[in-house]
mmCIF file of C-alpha atoms in Angstrom:
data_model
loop_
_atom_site.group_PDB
_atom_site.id
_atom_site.type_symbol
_atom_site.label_atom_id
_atom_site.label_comp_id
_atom_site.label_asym_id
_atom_site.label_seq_id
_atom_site.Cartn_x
_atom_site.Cartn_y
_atom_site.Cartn_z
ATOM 1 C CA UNK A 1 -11.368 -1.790 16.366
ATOM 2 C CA UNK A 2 -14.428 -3.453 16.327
ATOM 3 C CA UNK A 3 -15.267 -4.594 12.518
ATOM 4 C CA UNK A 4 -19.259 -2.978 12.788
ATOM 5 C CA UNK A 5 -17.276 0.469 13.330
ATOM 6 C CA UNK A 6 -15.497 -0.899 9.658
ATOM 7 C CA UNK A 7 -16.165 -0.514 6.317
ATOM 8 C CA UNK A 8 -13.808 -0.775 3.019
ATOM 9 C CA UNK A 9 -15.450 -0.029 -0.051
ATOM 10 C CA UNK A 10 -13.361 0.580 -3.592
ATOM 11 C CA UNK A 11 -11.790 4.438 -3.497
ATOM 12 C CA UNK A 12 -13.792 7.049 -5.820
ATOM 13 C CA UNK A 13 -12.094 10.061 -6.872
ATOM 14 C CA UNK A 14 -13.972 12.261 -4.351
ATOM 15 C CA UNK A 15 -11.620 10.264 -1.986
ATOM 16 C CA UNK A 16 -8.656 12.038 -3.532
ATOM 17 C CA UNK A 17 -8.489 14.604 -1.114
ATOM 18 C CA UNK A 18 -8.593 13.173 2.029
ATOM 19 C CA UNK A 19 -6.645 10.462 0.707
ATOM 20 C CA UNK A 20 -3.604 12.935 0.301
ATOM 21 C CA UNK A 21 -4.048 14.603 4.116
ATOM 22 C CA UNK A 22 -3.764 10.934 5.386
ATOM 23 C CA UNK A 23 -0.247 10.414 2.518
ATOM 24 C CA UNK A 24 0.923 13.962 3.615
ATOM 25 C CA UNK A 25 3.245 12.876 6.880
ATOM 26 C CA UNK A 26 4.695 9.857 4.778
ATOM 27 C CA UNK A 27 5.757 12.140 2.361
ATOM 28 C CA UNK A 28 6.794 15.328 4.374
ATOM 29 C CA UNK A 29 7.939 13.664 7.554
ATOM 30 C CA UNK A 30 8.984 10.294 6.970
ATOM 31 C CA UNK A 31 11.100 7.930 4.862
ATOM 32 C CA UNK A 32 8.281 5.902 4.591
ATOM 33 C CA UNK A 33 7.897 7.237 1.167
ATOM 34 C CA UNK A 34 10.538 8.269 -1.802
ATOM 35 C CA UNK A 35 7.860 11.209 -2.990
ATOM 36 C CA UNK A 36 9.193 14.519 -1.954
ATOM 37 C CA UNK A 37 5.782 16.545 -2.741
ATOM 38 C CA UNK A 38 2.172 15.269 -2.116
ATOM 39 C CA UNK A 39 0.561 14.480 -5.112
ATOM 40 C CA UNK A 40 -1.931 16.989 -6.553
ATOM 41 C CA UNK A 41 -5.880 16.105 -6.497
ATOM 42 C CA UNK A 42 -5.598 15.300 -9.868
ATOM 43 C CA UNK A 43 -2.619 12.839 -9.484
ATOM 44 C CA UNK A 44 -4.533 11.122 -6.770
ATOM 45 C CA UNK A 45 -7.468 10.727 -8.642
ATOM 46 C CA UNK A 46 -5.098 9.527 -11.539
ATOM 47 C CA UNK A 47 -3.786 6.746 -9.272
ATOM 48 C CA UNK A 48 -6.851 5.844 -7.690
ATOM 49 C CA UNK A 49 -7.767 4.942 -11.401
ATOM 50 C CA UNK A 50 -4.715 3.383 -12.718
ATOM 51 C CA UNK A 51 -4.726 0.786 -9.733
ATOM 52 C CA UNK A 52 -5.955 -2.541 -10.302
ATOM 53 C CA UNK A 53 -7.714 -2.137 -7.049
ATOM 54 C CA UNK A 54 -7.703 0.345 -4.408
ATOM 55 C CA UNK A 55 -9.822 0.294 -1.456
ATOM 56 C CA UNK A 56 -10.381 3.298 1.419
ATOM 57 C CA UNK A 57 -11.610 2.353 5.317
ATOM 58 C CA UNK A 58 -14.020 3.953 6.701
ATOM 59 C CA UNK A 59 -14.824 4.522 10.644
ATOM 60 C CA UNK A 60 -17.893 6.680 12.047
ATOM 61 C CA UNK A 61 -17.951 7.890 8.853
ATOM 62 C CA UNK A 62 -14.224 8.955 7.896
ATOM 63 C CA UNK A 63 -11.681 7.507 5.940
ATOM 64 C CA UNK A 64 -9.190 6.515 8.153
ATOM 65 C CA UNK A 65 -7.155 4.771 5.595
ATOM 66 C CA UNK A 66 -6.598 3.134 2.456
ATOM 67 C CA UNK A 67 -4.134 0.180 0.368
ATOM 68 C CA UNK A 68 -4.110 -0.439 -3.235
ATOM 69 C CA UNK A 69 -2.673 -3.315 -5.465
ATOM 70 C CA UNK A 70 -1.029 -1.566 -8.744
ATOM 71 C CA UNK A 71 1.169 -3.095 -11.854
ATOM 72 C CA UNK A 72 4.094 -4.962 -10.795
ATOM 73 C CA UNK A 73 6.064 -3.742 -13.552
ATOM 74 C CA UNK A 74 5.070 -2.833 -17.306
ATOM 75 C CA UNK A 75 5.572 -5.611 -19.334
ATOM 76 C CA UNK A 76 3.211 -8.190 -20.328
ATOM 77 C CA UNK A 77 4.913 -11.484 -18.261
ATOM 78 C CA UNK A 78 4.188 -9.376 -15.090
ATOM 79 C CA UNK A 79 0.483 -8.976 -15.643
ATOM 80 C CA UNK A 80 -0.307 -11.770 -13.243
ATOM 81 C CA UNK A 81 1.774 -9.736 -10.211
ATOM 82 C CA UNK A 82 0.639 -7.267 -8.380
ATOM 83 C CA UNK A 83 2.518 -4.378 -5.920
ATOM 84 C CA UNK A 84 0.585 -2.896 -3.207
ATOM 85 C CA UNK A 85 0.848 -0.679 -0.364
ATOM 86 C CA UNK A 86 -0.956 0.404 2.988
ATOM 87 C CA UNK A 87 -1.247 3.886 4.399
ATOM 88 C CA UNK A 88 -3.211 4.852 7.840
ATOM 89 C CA UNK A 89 -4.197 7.895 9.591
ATOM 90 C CA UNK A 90 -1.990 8.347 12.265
ATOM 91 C CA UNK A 91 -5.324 8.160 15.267
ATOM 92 C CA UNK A 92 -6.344 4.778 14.019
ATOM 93 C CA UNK A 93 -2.728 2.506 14.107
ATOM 94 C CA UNK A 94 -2.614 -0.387 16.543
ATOM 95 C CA UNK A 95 -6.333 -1.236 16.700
ATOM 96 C CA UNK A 96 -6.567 -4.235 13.601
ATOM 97 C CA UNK A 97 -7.735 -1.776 11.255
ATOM 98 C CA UNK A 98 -4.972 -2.452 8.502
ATOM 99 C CA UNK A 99 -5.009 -6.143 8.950
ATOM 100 C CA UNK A 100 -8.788 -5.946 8.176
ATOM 101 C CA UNK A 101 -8.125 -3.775 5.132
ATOM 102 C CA UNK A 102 -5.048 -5.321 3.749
ATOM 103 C CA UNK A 103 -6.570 -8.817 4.223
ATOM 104 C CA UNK A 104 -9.601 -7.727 1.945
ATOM 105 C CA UNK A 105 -6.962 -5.906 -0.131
ATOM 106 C CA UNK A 106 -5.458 -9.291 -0.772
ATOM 107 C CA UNK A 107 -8.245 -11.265 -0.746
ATOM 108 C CA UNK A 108 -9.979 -9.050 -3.348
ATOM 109 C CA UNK A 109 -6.621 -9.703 -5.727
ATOM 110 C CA UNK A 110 -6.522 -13.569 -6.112
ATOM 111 C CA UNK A 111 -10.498 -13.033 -6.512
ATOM 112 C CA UNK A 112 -9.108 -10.834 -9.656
ATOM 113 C CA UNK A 113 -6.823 -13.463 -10.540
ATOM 114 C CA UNK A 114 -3.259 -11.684 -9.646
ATOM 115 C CA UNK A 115 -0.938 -14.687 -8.109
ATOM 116 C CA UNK A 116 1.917 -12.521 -6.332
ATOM 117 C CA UNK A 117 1.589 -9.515 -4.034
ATOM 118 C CA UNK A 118 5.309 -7.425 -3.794
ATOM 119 C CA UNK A 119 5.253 -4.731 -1.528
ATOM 120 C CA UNK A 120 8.332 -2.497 -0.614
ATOM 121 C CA UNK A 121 9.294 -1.565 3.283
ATOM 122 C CA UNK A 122 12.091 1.214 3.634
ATOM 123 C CA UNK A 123 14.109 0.319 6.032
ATOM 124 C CA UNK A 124 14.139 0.497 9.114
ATOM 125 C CA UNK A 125 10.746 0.028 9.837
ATOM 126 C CA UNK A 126 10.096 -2.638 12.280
ATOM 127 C CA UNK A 127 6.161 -2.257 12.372
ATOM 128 C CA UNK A 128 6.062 -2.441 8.820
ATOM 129 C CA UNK A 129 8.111 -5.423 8.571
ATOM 130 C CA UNK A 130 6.564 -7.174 11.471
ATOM 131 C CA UNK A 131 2.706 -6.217 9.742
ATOM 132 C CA UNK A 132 3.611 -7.816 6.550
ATOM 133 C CA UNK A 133 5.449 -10.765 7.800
ATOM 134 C CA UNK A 134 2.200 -11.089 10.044
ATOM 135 C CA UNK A 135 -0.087 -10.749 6.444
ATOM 136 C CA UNK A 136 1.927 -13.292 5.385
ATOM 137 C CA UNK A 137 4.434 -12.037 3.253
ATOM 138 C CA UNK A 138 7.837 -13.332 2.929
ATOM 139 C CA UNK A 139 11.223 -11.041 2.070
ATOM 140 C CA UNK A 140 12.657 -11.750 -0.517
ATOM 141 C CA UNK A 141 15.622 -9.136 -0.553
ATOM 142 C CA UNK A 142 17.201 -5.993 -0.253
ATOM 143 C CA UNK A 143 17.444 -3.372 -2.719
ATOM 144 C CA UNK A 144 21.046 -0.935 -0.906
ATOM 145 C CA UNK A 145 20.753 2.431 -0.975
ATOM 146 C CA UNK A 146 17.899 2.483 -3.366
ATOM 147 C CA UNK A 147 16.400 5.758 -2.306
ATOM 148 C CA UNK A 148 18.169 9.709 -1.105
ATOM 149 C CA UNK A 149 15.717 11.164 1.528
ATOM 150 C CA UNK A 150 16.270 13.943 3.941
ATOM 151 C CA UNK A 151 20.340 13.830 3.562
ATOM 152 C CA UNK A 152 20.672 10.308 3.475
ATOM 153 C CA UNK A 153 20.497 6.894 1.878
ATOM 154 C CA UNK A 154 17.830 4.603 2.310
ATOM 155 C CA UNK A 155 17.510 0.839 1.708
ATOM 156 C CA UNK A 156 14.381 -1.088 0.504
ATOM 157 C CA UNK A 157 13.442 -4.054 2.008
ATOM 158 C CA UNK A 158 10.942 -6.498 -0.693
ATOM 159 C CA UNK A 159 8.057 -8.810 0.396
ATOM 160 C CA UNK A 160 6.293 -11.297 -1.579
ATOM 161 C CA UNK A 161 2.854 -13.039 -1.127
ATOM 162 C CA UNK A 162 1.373 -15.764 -2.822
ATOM 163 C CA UNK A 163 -2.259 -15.064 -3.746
ATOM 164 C CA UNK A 164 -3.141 -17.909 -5.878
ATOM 165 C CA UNK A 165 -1.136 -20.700 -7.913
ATOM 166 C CA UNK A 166 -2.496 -19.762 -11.269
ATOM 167 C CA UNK A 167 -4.042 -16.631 -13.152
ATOM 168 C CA UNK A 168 -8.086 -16.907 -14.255
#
């Protein structure tokens, strides 16, 4: 895709509802996901505002895409951690656009300060792995059986990132 065609700018929540039709197949079709249902509008909008940062691609106009970086986990110690996650339109896969948006993702964190990036790949899911091991991630283990999806057991594969060596 060529990067003049791009643009990421932070998600507003008038992007909630295109942001769902783009979620929709993870959820409803694929393992990709542990939701069952699509969030509502306002649960989008809700997320979209809880994240630390979450950022929507654009092409001719559309979003085509978007990846966030939300709380690790709850407790203070974690603060400097960060999870995040990547979801594309199915028309625009294969053509560099979530390497351009991740990467400014992940950029866009260590600017924030946030020192680790943990993101979750249910397995199997060989483009997924082979995307974050090519954005530089590193796993780190395997959570068995984690998640029950369409009659059967899923495992979670765990990346980690380094973003910076200490907090701002």
């Amino acid at each position: 895709m060529d990067d003049r065609e791009l643009q990421i700018r932070e998600a507003i929540d008038e992007d909630a509802g295109v942001l769902i039709e783009i979620y929709r197949p993870f959820v409803e079709e694929a393992s990709v996901s542990f939701e069952t249902e699509p969030p509502s509008l306002a649960e989008m909008a809700a997320r979209i505002r809880k994240a630390h940062l979450w950022l929507v691609a654009e092409s001719e106009g559309q979003v085509v895409g978007y990846a966030y970086g939300g709380a690790h986990r709850s407790r203070a110690a974690y603060r400097h951690s960060v999870e995040t996650s990547i979801y594309l339109h199915s028309d625009v896969t294969r053509r560099g656009l979530g390497s351009s948006l991740y990467g400014q993702l992940l950029h866009q964190l260590s600017r924030l300060g946030f020192c680790n990036a943990f993101a979750g790949t249910t397995l199997p899911n060989p483009a997924s792995e082979a995307f974050h091991g090519a954005m530089g991630f590193s796993p780190i283990g395997t959570f068995e059986r984690v998640g029950f999806k369409f009659g059967r057991w899923h495992d979670v594969r765990w990346w980690q990132k380094r973003l910076r060596e200490r907090p701002l």
